[in-house]
PDB file of C-alpha atoms in Angstrom:
ATOM      1  CA  MET A   1      30.767 -21.352 -20.535  1.00 63.00           C
ATOM      2  CA  ILE A   2      27.716 -20.296 -22.812  1.00 63.00           C
ATOM      3  CA  LYS A   3      25.499 -20.592 -20.269  1.00 68.00           C
ATOM      4  CA  LYS A   4      27.466 -18.488 -17.091  1.00 73.00           C
ATOM      5  CA  LEU A   5      27.948 -15.662 -19.770  1.00 67.00           C
ATOM      6  CA  ILE A   6      24.246 -15.743 -20.692  1.00 65.00           C
ATOM      7  CA  LEU A   7      23.235 -15.750 -17.003  1.00 72.00           C
ATOM      8  CA  SER A   8      25.549 -13.216 -16.211  1.00 79.00           C
ATOM      9  CA  ARG A   9      24.531 -10.764 -19.061  1.00 79.00           C
ATOM     10  CA  THR A  10      21.075 -11.402 -17.792  1.00 81.00           C
ATOM     11  CA  ALA A  11      21.771 -10.998 -14.122  1.00 86.00           C
ATOM     12  CA  LEU A  12      23.323  -7.803 -15.600  1.00 88.00           C
ATOM     13  CA  GLU A  13      20.233  -6.619 -17.403  1.00 87.00           C
ATOM     14  CA  LEU A  14      18.015  -7.370 -14.338  1.00 89.00           C
ATOM     15  CA  LEU A  15      20.145  -5.319 -12.794  1.00 92.00           C
ATOM     16  CA  ILE A  16      19.836  -2.551 -15.347  1.00 92.00           C
ATOM     17  CA  LEU A  17      16.178  -2.544 -16.192  1.00 92.00           C
ATOM     18  CA  LEU A  18      15.418  -2.479 -12.141  1.00 93.00           C
ATOM     19  CA  GLY A  19      17.278  -0.115 -11.447  1.00 94.00           C
ATOM     20  CA  PHE A  20      16.100   2.358 -14.230  1.00 93.00           C
ATOM     21  CA  SER A  21      12.260   1.430 -12.740  1.00 94.00           C
ATOM     22  CA  CYS A  22      13.904   2.702  -9.624  1.00 94.00           C
ATOM     23  CA  LEU A  23      15.084   5.654 -10.633  1.00 95.00           C
ATOM     24  CA  PHE A  24      11.843   6.479 -12.570  1.00 93.00           C
ATOM     25  CA  ALA A  25       9.324   5.779  -9.654  1.00 93.00           C
ATOM     26  CA  VAL A  26      11.502   7.687  -7.271  1.00 93.00           C
ATOM     27  CA  GLY A  27      12.242  10.697  -9.283  1.00 94.00           C
ATOM     28  CA  THR A  28       8.729  11.006 -10.929  1.00 92.00           C
ATOM     29  CA  ASN A  29       7.186  10.673  -6.976  1.00 92.00           C
ATOM     30  CA  SER A  30       9.719  13.014  -5.749  1.00 92.00           C
ATOM     31  CA  LEU A  31       8.615  15.680  -8.390  1.00 92.00           C
ATOM     32  CA  ARG A  32       5.020  15.187  -8.151  1.00 89.00           C
ATOM     33  CA  PRO A  33       2.784  17.858  -6.474  1.00 87.00           C
ATOM     34  CA  ASP A  34       0.600  15.146  -5.250  1.00 80.00           C
ATOM     35  CA  GLY A  35       3.508  12.263  -4.816  1.00 84.00           C
ATOM     36  CA  LEU A  36       2.617   9.647  -2.706  1.00 85.00           C
ATOM     37  CA  PRO A  37       4.647   9.418   1.436  1.00 84.00           C
ATOM     38  CA  TRP A  38       6.440   6.760   1.387  1.00 82.00           C
ATOM     39  CA  LYS A  39       5.596   5.182   4.599  1.00 80.00           C
ATOM     40  CA  ALA A  40       1.725   5.900   5.356  1.00 77.00           C
ATOM     41  CA  ASP A  41      -0.632   4.549   7.503  1.00 79.00           C
ATOM     42  CA  TRP A  42      -2.735   3.065   4.843  1.00 78.00           C
ATOM     43  CA  LYS A  43      -5.643   1.919   7.770  1.00 78.00           C
ATOM     44  CA  GLN A  44      -5.739   5.678   8.565  1.00 81.00           C
ATOM     45  CA  VAL A  45      -5.808   6.479   4.712  1.00 79.00           C
ATOM     46  CA  ARG A  46      -8.873   4.149   4.623  1.00 78.00           C
ATOM     47  CA  LEU A  47     -10.696   5.026   7.807  1.00 84.00           C
ATOM     48  CA  GLU A  48     -10.371   8.683   6.180  1.00 84.00           C
ATOM     49  CA  GLN A  49     -11.646   7.361   3.044  1.00 80.00           C
ATOM     50  CA  ALA A  50     -15.059   5.627   4.364  1.00 84.00           C
ATOM     51  CA  LEU A  51     -15.424   8.174   6.751  1.00 88.00           C
ATOM     52  CA  SER A  52     -15.712  10.829   3.847  1.00 85.00           C
ATOM     53  CA  HIS A  53     -18.402   8.496   1.547  1.00 82.00           C
ATOM     54  CA  GLY A  54     -20.887   8.314   4.543  1.00 86.00           C
ATOM     55  CA  ALA A  55     -19.477   5.650   6.855  1.00 91.00           C
ATOM     56  CA  ILE A  56     -19.558   6.522  10.893  1.00 93.00           C
ATOM     57  CA  THR A  57     -17.209   6.192  13.827  1.00 93.00           C
ATOM     58  CA  THR A  58     -17.400   3.827  16.584  1.00 94.00           C
ATOM     59  CA  PRO A  59     -18.334   6.156  18.920  1.00 94.00           C
ATOM     60  CA  THR A  60     -20.968   7.435  17.185  1.00 94.00           C
ATOM     61  CA  ALA A  61     -22.364   3.531  16.192  1.00 95.00           C
ATOM     62  CA  TYR A  62     -22.617   3.098  20.295  1.00 95.00           C
ATOM     63  CA  PHE A  63     -24.513   5.967  20.346  1.00 95.00           C
ATOM     64  CA  LEU A  64     -26.726   4.644  17.497  1.00 95.00           C
ATOM     65  CA  TRP A  65     -26.792   0.970  19.201  1.00 95.00           C
ATOM     66  CA  GLN A  66     -27.071   2.873  23.072  1.00 94.00           C
ATOM     67  CA  SER A  67     -30.615   4.823  22.056  1.00 94.00           C
ATOM     68  CA  GLN A  68     -31.860   1.483  19.936  1.00 93.00           C
ATOM     69  CA  SER A  69     -31.906   3.728  16.555  1.00 92.00           C
ATOM     70  CA  ALA A  70     -30.075   1.190  14.467  1.00 94.00           C
ATOM     71  CA  ILE A  71     -30.258  -1.832  13.548  1.00 95.00           C
ATOM     72  CA  PHE A  72     -26.667  -3.422  13.357  1.00 96.00           C
ATOM     73  CA  ILE A  73     -26.207  -5.885  10.492  1.00 95.00           C
ATOM     74  CA  ASP A  74     -23.028  -8.359  10.827  1.00 94.00           C
ATOM     75  CA  ALA A  75     -20.865  -9.102   7.720  1.00 91.00           C
ATOM     76  CA  ARG A  76     -19.068 -11.891   8.678  1.00 88.00           C
ATOM     77  CA  SER A  77     -19.073 -15.532   8.919  1.00 85.00           C
ATOM     78  CA  LEU A  78     -21.999 -17.453  11.080  1.00 87.00           C
ATOM     79  CA  GLU A  79     -18.595 -18.718  12.922  1.00 86.00           C
ATOM     80  CA  SER A  80     -16.918 -15.231  13.944  1.00 86.00           C
ATOM     81  CA  PHE A  81     -20.478 -14.005  14.991  1.00 91.00           C
ATOM     82  CA  SER A  82     -20.728 -16.852  17.167  1.00 90.00           C
ATOM     83  CA  ALA A  83     -17.773 -16.161  18.804  1.00 89.00           C
ATOM     84  CA  GLY A  84     -18.092 -12.376  19.754  1.00 91.00           C
ATOM     85  CA  HIS A  85     -20.615  -9.933  18.171  1.00 94.00           C
ATOM     86  CA  ILE A  86     -22.642  -6.350  18.894  1.00 95.00           C
ATOM     87  CA  PRO A  87     -25.298  -7.509  21.396  1.00 95.00           C
ATOM     88  CA  ASP A  88     -28.778  -7.784  19.150  1.00 93.00           C
ATOM     89  CA  ALA A  89     -27.032  -7.551  15.923  1.00 94.00           C
ATOM     90  CA  ARG A  90     -28.301  -9.758  12.759  1.00 93.00           C
ATOM     91  CA  SER A  91     -26.224 -12.087  11.620  1.00 93.00           C
ATOM     92  CA  LEU A  92     -25.956 -11.360   7.849  1.00 91.00           C
ATOM     93  CA  PRO A  93     -22.532 -12.923   5.979  1.00 90.00           C
ATOM     94  CA  TYR A  94     -21.703 -10.959   2.717  1.00 86.00           C
ATOM     95  CA  ASP A  95     -20.174 -13.244   0.097  1.00 80.00           C
ATOM     96  CA  PRO A  96     -20.090 -11.204  -3.290  1.00 73.00           C
ATOM     97  CA  PHE A  97     -20.103 -14.287  -5.195  1.00 73.00           C
ATOM     98  CA  ASP A  98     -23.654 -15.531  -3.698  1.00 78.00           C
ATOM     99  CA  PHE A  99     -26.364 -14.955  -6.178  1.00 77.00           C
ATOM    100  CA  THR A 100     -28.831 -15.542  -3.257  1.00 83.00           C
ATOM    101  CA  PHE A 101     -27.623 -12.658  -1.146  1.00 83.00           C
ATOM    102  CA  SER A 102     -30.227 -10.360  -3.028  1.00 81.00           C
ATOM    103  CA  ASP A 103     -32.758 -12.620  -1.628  1.00 85.00           C
ATOM    104  CA  LYS A 104     -31.111 -12.571   1.888  1.00 85.00           C
ATOM    105  CA  LEU A 105     -31.458  -8.880   1.767  1.00 86.00           C
ATOM    106  CA  GLY A 106     -35.551  -8.772   1.180  1.00 85.00           C
ATOM    107  CA  GLN A 107     -35.465  -9.720   4.916  1.00 84.00           C
ATOM    108  CA  LEU A 108     -34.121  -6.863   6.601  1.00 88.00           C
ATOM    109  CA  PRO A 109     -36.153  -3.126   6.899  1.00 89.00           C
ATOM    110  CA  LYS A 110     -35.926  -0.388   4.426  1.00 86.00           C
ATOM    111  CA  ASP A 111     -37.084   1.999   7.051  1.00 87.00           C
ATOM    112  CA  ASP A 112     -34.446   1.482   9.744  1.00 91.00           C
ATOM    113  CA  LEU A 113     -30.774   2.952   9.933  1.00 94.00           C
ATOM    114  CA  LEU A 114     -29.092  -0.533   9.547  1.00 95.00           C
ATOM    115  CA  VAL A 115     -25.263  -0.497  10.660  1.00 96.00           C
ATOM    116  CA  VAL A 116     -23.098  -2.829   8.438  1.00 95.00           C
ATOM    117  CA  TYR A 117     -19.623  -4.090  10.179  1.00 94.00           C
ATOM    118  CA  CYS A 118     -16.999  -6.686   9.918  1.00 90.00           C
ATOM    119  CA  ASP A 119     -13.623  -7.583  11.423  1.00 86.00           C
ATOM    120  CA  GLY A 120     -12.090  -4.380  11.018  1.00 84.00           C
ATOM    121  CA  LEU A 121     -10.359  -1.661   8.987  1.00 80.00           C
ATOM    122  CA  GLU A 122      -8.834  -4.910   7.283  1.00 71.00           C
ATOM    123  CA  CYS A 123     -11.901  -6.084   5.926  1.00 77.00           C
ATOM    124  CA  SER A 124     -13.522  -4.483   3.076  1.00 76.00           C
ATOM    125  CA  LYS A 125     -16.924  -6.491   3.688  1.00 81.00           C
ATOM    126  CA  ALA A 126     -18.775  -4.170   5.117  1.00 88.00           C
ATOM    127  CA  GLY A 127     -18.086  -1.484   2.408  1.00 86.00           C
ATOM    128  CA  GLU A 128     -18.609  -3.971  -0.311  1.00 84.00           C
ATOM    129  CA  MET A 129     -21.805  -4.937   1.568  1.00 89.00           C
ATOM    130  CA  VAL A 130     -23.297  -1.247   1.784  1.00 91.00           C
ATOM    131  CA  GLU A 131     -22.445  -0.656  -1.600  1.00 87.00           C
ATOM    132  CA  GLU A 132     -24.332  -3.235  -2.973  1.00 87.00           C
ATOM    133  CA  MET A 133     -27.419  -2.611  -0.290  1.00 90.00           C
ATOM    134  CA  ARG A 134     -27.988   1.133  -1.462  1.00 90.00           C
ATOM    135  CA  ALA A 135     -27.267  -0.095  -5.171  1.00 88.00           C
ATOM    136  CA  LYS A 136     -30.510  -2.305  -4.481  1.00 86.00           C
ATOM    137  CA  GLY A 137     -32.245   0.541  -2.898  1.00 88.00           C
ATOM    138  CA  PHE A 138     -31.305   0.833   0.857  1.00 90.00           C
ATOM    139  CA  GLU A 139     -30.780   4.456   1.577  1.00 89.00           C
ATOM    140  CA  ASN A 140     -30.588   4.333   5.128  1.00 92.00           C
ATOM    141  CA  VAL A 141     -27.491   1.973   5.384  1.00 94.00           C
ATOM    142  CA  VAL A 142     -24.180   2.979   6.891  1.00 94.00           C
ATOM    143  CA  SER A 143     -20.623   0.918   7.482  1.00 94.00           C
ATOM    144  CA  MET A 144     -18.872   1.048  11.155  1.00 94.00           C
ATOM    145  CA  PRO A 145     -15.356   0.740   9.158  1.00 91.00           C
ATOM    146  CA  GLU A 146     -13.276   0.044  12.098  1.00 91.00           C
ATOM    147  CA  GLY A 147     -16.018  -3.075  12.414  1.00 91.00           C
ATOM    148  CA  PHE A 148     -15.747  -5.755  15.257  1.00 92.00           C
ATOM    149  CA  ILE A 149     -12.208  -5.030  15.984  1.00 89.00           C
ATOM    150  CA  GLY A 150     -13.111  -1.240  16.787  1.00 91.00           C
ATOM    151  CA  TRP A 151     -16.531  -2.021  18.949  1.00 94.00           C
ATOM    152  CA  ALA A 152     -14.167  -4.113  21.362  1.00 92.00           C
ATOM    153  CA  ALA A 153     -11.383  -1.846  21.733  1.00 91.00           C
ATOM    154  CA  ILE A 154     -13.582   0.732  23.261  1.00 92.00           C
ATOM    155  CA  GLN A 155     -14.758  -2.102  25.682  1.00 92.00           C
ATOM    156  CA  ALA A 156     -18.410  -1.962  24.125  1.00 92.00           C
ATOM    157  CA  PRO A 157     -20.763  -4.932  25.308  1.00 92.00           C
ATOM    158  CA  VAL A 158     -20.193  -8.125  23.205  1.00 92.00           C
ATOM    159  CA  GLU A 159     -22.561 -11.287  23.132  1.00 91.00           C
ATOM    160  CA  VAL A 160     -21.060 -14.396  21.960  1.00 89.00           C
ATOM    161  CA  GLY A 161     -23.483 -17.696  20.653  1.00 83.00           C
ATOM    162  CA  GLN A 162     -26.064 -17.025  18.015  1.00 74.00           C
TER     163      GLN A 162
ATOM    164  CA  MET B   1       8.770 -17.592 -37.936  1.00 54.00           C
ATOM    165  CA  SER B   2      10.542 -14.976 -36.629  1.00 82.00           C
ATOM    166  CA  LEU B   3       7.659 -12.565 -37.872  1.00 86.00           C
ATOM    167  CA  PHE B   4       5.405 -14.694 -35.555  1.00 88.00           C
ATOM    168  CA  PHE B   5       8.044 -14.589 -32.692  1.00 87.00           C
ATOM    169  CA  ARG B   6       8.257 -10.080 -33.504  1.00 88.00           C
ATOM    170  CA  ILE B   7       4.189 -10.305 -32.453  1.00 91.00           C
ATOM    171  CA  CYS B   8       4.312 -12.309 -29.805  1.00 91.00           C
ATOM    172  CA  ARG B   9       6.787  -9.449 -28.479  1.00 91.00           C
ATOM    173  CA  ILE B  10       5.106  -6.744 -29.587  1.00 92.00           C
ATOM    174  CA  ILE B  11       1.744  -8.097 -27.913  1.00 93.00           C
ATOM    175  CA  LEU B  12       3.200  -8.996 -24.433  1.00 93.00           C
ATOM    176  CA  GLY B  13       5.550  -5.538 -24.354  1.00 93.00           C
ATOM    177  CA  LEU B  14       2.272  -3.556 -25.045  1.00 95.00           C
ATOM    178  CA  THR B  15       0.405  -5.128 -23.184  1.00 94.00           C
ATOM    179  CA  PHE B  16       2.291  -4.048 -20.082  1.00 95.00           C
ATOM    180  CA  VAL B  17       3.421  -0.410 -20.997  1.00 95.00           C
ATOM    181  CA  VAL B  18      -0.477   0.002 -21.428  1.00 94.00           C
ATOM    182  CA  ALA B  19      -1.739  -1.231 -18.442  1.00 93.00           C
ATOM    183  CA  SER B  20       1.024   0.921 -16.300  1.00 94.00           C
ATOM    184  CA  ILE B  21      -0.028   4.124 -18.260  1.00 93.00           C
ATOM    185  CA  ASP B  22      -2.898   4.631 -15.976  1.00 90.00           C
ATOM    186  CA  LYS B  23      -1.228   3.407 -12.652  1.00 91.00           C
ATOM    187  CA  ILE B  24       2.013   5.713 -13.520  1.00 92.00           C
ATOM    188  CA  ALA B  25      -0.753   8.974 -13.965  1.00 90.00           C
ATOM    189  CA  ASN B  26      -3.164   7.523 -10.709  1.00 88.00           C
ATOM    190  CA  PRO B  27      -0.628   6.572  -8.016  1.00 88.00           C
ATOM    191  CA  ALA B  28      -3.172   6.947  -5.272  1.00 84.00           C
ATOM    192  CA  ALA B  29      -5.581   5.101  -7.068  1.00 83.00           C
ATOM    193  CA  PHE B  30      -3.296   2.425  -7.672  1.00 87.00           C
ATOM    194  CA  ALA B  31      -2.051   2.444  -4.112  1.00 87.00           C
ATOM    195  CA  ASP B  32      -5.672   2.374  -3.166  1.00 80.00           C
ATOM    196  CA  ALA B  33      -6.076  -1.274  -5.279  1.00 82.00           C
ATOM    197  CA  VAL B  34      -2.870  -2.690  -3.831  1.00 86.00           C
ATOM    198  CA  TYR B  35      -3.950  -1.992  -0.458  1.00 83.00           C
ATOM    199  CA  ASN B  36      -7.555  -3.592  -1.762  1.00 76.00           C
ATOM    200  CA  TYR B  37      -5.383  -7.500  -2.470  1.00 80.00           C
ATOM    201  CA  ARG B  38      -4.950  -7.708   0.993  1.00 77.00           C
ATOM    202  CA  ILE B  39      -1.927  -9.070   0.669  1.00 83.00           C
ATOM    203  CA  LEU B  40       0.905  -6.960   1.495  1.00 85.00           C
ATOM    204  CA  PRO B  41       2.048  -5.000   4.937  1.00 84.00           C
ATOM    205  CA  ASP B  42       1.018  -1.344   4.754  1.00 83.00           C
ATOM    206  CA  MET B  43       4.834  -0.443   4.383  1.00 85.00           C
ATOM    207  CA  LEU B  44       5.449  -2.455   1.243  1.00 89.00           C
ATOM    208  CA  ILE B  45       2.224  -0.687  -0.436  1.00 89.00           C
ATOM    209  CA  THR B  46       3.691   2.593  -1.390  1.00 89.00           C
ATOM    210  CA  PRO B  47       6.661   1.207  -2.719  1.00 92.00           C
ATOM    211  CA  VAL B  48       4.941  -1.458  -4.860  1.00 92.00           C
ATOM    212  CA  ALA B  49       2.404   0.967  -5.746  1.00 92.00           C
ATOM    213  CA  LEU B  50       4.947   3.157  -7.376  1.00 93.00           C
ATOM    214  CA  LEU B  51       7.623   0.706  -8.543  1.00 94.00           C
ATOM    215  CA  LEU B  52       5.594  -1.806 -10.137  1.00 95.00           C
ATOM    216  CA  PRO B  53       4.059   0.595 -13.142  1.00 95.00           C
ATOM    217  CA  TYR B  54       7.515   1.565 -13.965  1.00 96.00           C
ATOM    218  CA  ILE B  55       8.886  -1.773 -13.806  1.00 96.00           C
ATOM    219  CA  GLU B  56       6.222  -2.848 -16.283  1.00 95.00           C
ATOM    220  CA  LEU B  57       6.966   0.120 -18.537  1.00 95.00           C
ATOM    221  CA  VAL B  58      10.473  -0.203 -18.890  1.00 94.00           C
ATOM    222  CA  CYS B  59      10.488  -4.086 -19.411  1.00 94.00           C
ATOM    223  CA  GLY B  60       7.305  -3.979 -21.689  1.00 94.00           C
ATOM    224  CA  VAL B  61       9.652  -1.410 -24.086  1.00 94.00           C
ATOM    225  CA  HIS B  62      12.823  -3.577 -23.368  1.00 92.00           C
ATOM    226  CA  VAL B  63      10.870  -6.425 -24.399  1.00 91.00           C
ATOM    227  CA  MET B  64       9.143  -4.983 -27.435  1.00 91.00           C
ATOM    228  CA  LEU B  65      12.850  -3.589 -28.573  1.00 87.00           C
ATOM    229  CA  ASN B  66      13.749  -7.449 -29.170  1.00 69.00           C
ATOM    230  CA  ARG B  67      16.996  -7.477 -26.771  1.00 66.00           C
ATOM    231  CA  LYS B  68      18.921 -10.356 -26.989  1.00 69.00           C
ATOM    232  CA  THR B  69      18.552 -11.925 -23.485  1.00 73.00           C
ATOM    233  CA  PRO B  70      15.148 -12.779 -22.159  1.00 84.00           C
ATOM    234  CA  ALA B  71      15.623 -10.242 -19.035  1.00 87.00           C
ATOM    235  CA  GLY B  72      12.861  -8.008 -19.570  1.00 90.00           C
ATOM    236  CA  THR B  73      10.634 -11.158 -20.368  1.00 92.00           C
ATOM    237  CA  ALA B  74      11.655 -13.275 -17.479  1.00 92.00           C
ATOM    238  CA  ILE B  75      10.830  -9.992 -15.119  1.00 94.00           C
ATOM    239  CA  LEU B  76       7.097  -9.945 -17.082  1.00 94.00           C
ATOM    240  CA  VAL B  77       6.464 -13.685 -16.753  1.00 95.00           C
ATOM    241  CA  LEU B  78       7.694 -13.335 -13.018  1.00 95.00           C
ATOM    242  CA  LEU B  79       4.888 -10.007 -12.587  1.00 94.00           C
ATOM    243  CA  THR B  80       2.379 -12.449 -14.325  1.00 95.00           C
ATOM    244  CA  ILE B  81       2.792 -15.350 -12.291  1.00 95.00           C
ATOM    245  CA  ILE B  82       2.253 -12.838  -9.271  1.00 93.00           C
ATOM    246  CA  PHE B  83      -0.861 -11.570 -10.710  1.00 91.00           C
ATOM    247  CA  ILE B  84      -2.529 -14.785 -10.605  1.00 92.00           C
ATOM    248  CA  ALA B  85      -1.242 -15.802  -7.821  1.00 92.00           C
ATOM    249  CA  ALA B  86      -2.418 -12.808  -5.877  1.00 89.00           C
ATOM    250  CA  ILE B  87      -6.179 -12.873  -7.676  1.00 86.00           C
ATOM    251  CA  GLY B  88      -6.430 -16.877  -7.399  1.00 87.00           C
ATOM    252  CA  PHE B  89      -5.370 -16.198  -4.199  1.00 84.00           C
ATOM    253  CA  ASN B  90      -8.556 -13.779  -3.927  1.00 79.00           C
ATOM    254  CA  ILE B  91     -10.978 -15.525  -5.350  1.00 78.00           C
ATOM    255  CA  GLN B  92      -9.698 -18.265  -3.108  1.00 77.00           C
ATOM    256  CA  ARG B  93     -10.576 -16.654   0.314  1.00 72.00           C
ATOM    257  CA  GLY B  94     -13.896 -14.962  -1.540  1.00 65.00           C
ATOM    258  CA  LEU B  95     -12.505 -10.849  -1.821  1.00 62.00           C
ATOM    259  CA  ASN B  96     -13.767  -9.224  -4.909  1.00 57.00           C
ATOM    260  CA  THR B  97     -11.075  -7.009  -5.412  1.00 60.00           C
ATOM    261  CA  ALA B  98     -11.293  -4.966  -8.302  1.00 58.00           C
ATOM    262  CA  CYS B  99      -7.792  -6.463 -10.272  1.00 56.00           C
ATOM    263  CA  GLY B 100      -6.028  -2.578 -11.060  1.00 59.00           C
ATOM    264  CA  CYS B 101      -4.790  -4.322 -13.919  1.00 62.00           C
ATOM    265  CA  PHE B 102      -5.253  -1.518 -16.869  1.00 60.00           C
ATOM    266  CA  SER B 103      -7.336   1.008 -15.217  1.00 56.00           C
ATOM    267  CA  THR B 104      -7.385   2.212 -11.535  1.00 52.00           C
ATOM    268  CA  GLU B 105     -11.050   3.719 -11.305  1.00 52.00           C
ATOM    269  CA  ALA B 106     -12.546   3.087  -7.891  1.00 46.00           C
ATOM    270  CA  LEU B 107     -14.838   0.330  -9.154  1.00 46.00           C
ATOM    271  CA  PRO B 108     -16.996  -1.703  -6.914  1.00 46.00           C
ATOM    272  CA  GLY B 109     -15.823  -5.035  -6.243  1.00 47.00           C
ATOM    273  CA  GLN B 110     -15.558  -7.539  -9.279  1.00 51.00           C
ATOM    274  CA  LEU B 111     -18.357 -10.714  -9.987  1.00 56.00           C
ATOM    275  CA  LYS B 112     -16.422 -14.096  -9.551  1.00 62.00           C
ATOM    276  CA  SER B 113     -17.179 -14.106 -13.692  1.00 68.00           C
ATOM    277  CA  GLU B 114     -14.876 -11.241 -14.024  1.00 72.00           C
ATOM    278  CA  MET B 115     -12.265 -12.299 -11.559  1.00 76.00           C
ATOM    279  CA  LEU B 116     -12.015 -15.214 -13.131  1.00 81.00           C
ATOM    280  CA  GLN B 117     -12.082 -13.740 -16.913  1.00 83.00           C
ATOM    281  CA  VAL B 118      -9.004 -11.418 -15.712  1.00 84.00           C
ATOM    282  CA  LEU B 119      -7.083 -14.940 -14.200  1.00 88.00           C
ATOM    283  CA  TYR B 120      -7.754 -16.852 -17.522  1.00 90.00           C
ATOM    284  CA  ARG B 121      -6.317 -13.392 -19.704  1.00 91.00           C
ATOM    285  CA  ASP B 122      -3.179 -13.723 -17.143  1.00 92.00           C
ATOM    286  CA  ILE B 123      -2.378 -16.740 -17.626  1.00 94.00           C
ATOM    287  CA  GLY B 124      -3.039 -16.343 -21.604  1.00 94.00           C
ATOM    288  CA  LEU B 125      -0.404 -13.540 -20.445  1.00 93.00           C
ATOM    289  CA  LEU B 126       1.976 -16.564 -18.783  1.00 95.00           C
ATOM    290  CA  LEU B 127       1.707 -18.795 -21.974  1.00 95.00           C
ATOM    291  CA  LEU B 128       2.434 -15.979 -24.889  1.00 94.00           C
ATOM    292  CA  GLY B 129       5.450 -14.756 -21.837  1.00 93.00           C
ATOM    293  CA  LEU B 130       7.150 -17.964 -21.572  1.00 94.00           C
ATOM    294  CA  LEU B 131       7.100 -18.759 -25.183  1.00 92.00           C
ATOM    295  CA  VAL B 132       8.680 -15.605 -25.479  1.00 90.00           C
ATOM    296  CA  MET B 133      11.083 -16.515 -23.307  1.00 89.00           C
ATOM    297  CA  ALA B 134      11.998 -19.756 -24.471  1.00 89.00           C
ATOM    298  CA  GLN B 135      12.352 -17.654 -27.898  1.00 86.00           C
ATOM    299  CA  ASP B 136      14.944 -14.835 -26.005  1.00 81.00           C
ATOM    300  CA  LEU B 137      17.143 -17.971 -24.548  1.00 82.00           C
ATOM    301  CA  MET B 138      17.720 -19.437 -28.125  1.00 81.00           C
ATOM    302  CA  THR B 139      18.702 -16.205 -29.426  1.00 77.00           C
ATOM    303  CA  SER B 140      20.703 -15.329 -26.800  1.00 70.00           C
ATOM    304  CA  ARG B 141      22.602 -19.154 -26.990  1.00 67.00           C
ATOM    305  CA  LYS B 142      23.125 -18.911 -30.797  1.00 66.00           C
ATOM    306  CA  SER B 143      24.300 -15.089 -30.236  1.00 63.00           C
ATOM    307  CA  THR B 144      26.802 -16.311 -27.771  1.00 56.00           C
ATOM    308  CA  TYR B 145      28.506 -18.994 -29.867  1.00 52.00           C
TER     309      TYR B 145
END
């Protein structure tokens, strides 16, 4: 009986707390001039953000690849790279916790334009790798946020194997 | 002993209240931090980014006011378990997400050691929450007699 009473009181307070939270969240969001849309295409938001930070679109990357004016770096795992990658791309799997990564970067030329990609908009490795590379003195490095998925979607050539 | 528990409640509640302020002030930046965790589908990112800070705020205040039921503490404990699971999951799969716990500032990804620090801090917070919840349960039982 006592347990039941405690449970019902707790459940009531849980509902009140969550109700107030919902009320505040909905209320303030509708009153704010910069309120968030409840339904947002976050992939599109992410793409626009990346492009505003100097990333390039897939068609631009394709143009660079065709004119051989950039070196493509694949930040995905070696396994994903072997399954399919941009022709002539170099595999450099990005692991933010790998402390030997700086040494691996040393193998890349600093004067050429480097285009880093991973899977697609769901994958943040390319953007993070570009940030790390820029911090380590690479000035000519950009990411291709739509990644290998975007590359395959425009039916650009793909190479399989290492 | 009651002073000890009162201090525990204040620490627990205040931690969540402080953590909520920057998220409430910068909902777009917090939504981006939620997106960075790569755990939720797109349709849940905005609702979670808008609702979560207010749950932290309301429950944090509720816990500090020393109410007679464990409702607020239970929600905070549940939230802490979710945070621990999310951070642990991302460490395990090699994603270095900025946690967005106390600040929504767009920092580059954190190092594993920093993410582990966040994880240990959350485990400490969970233990504190469980302690306060146990005391809440005892208090609510006594007050019902």
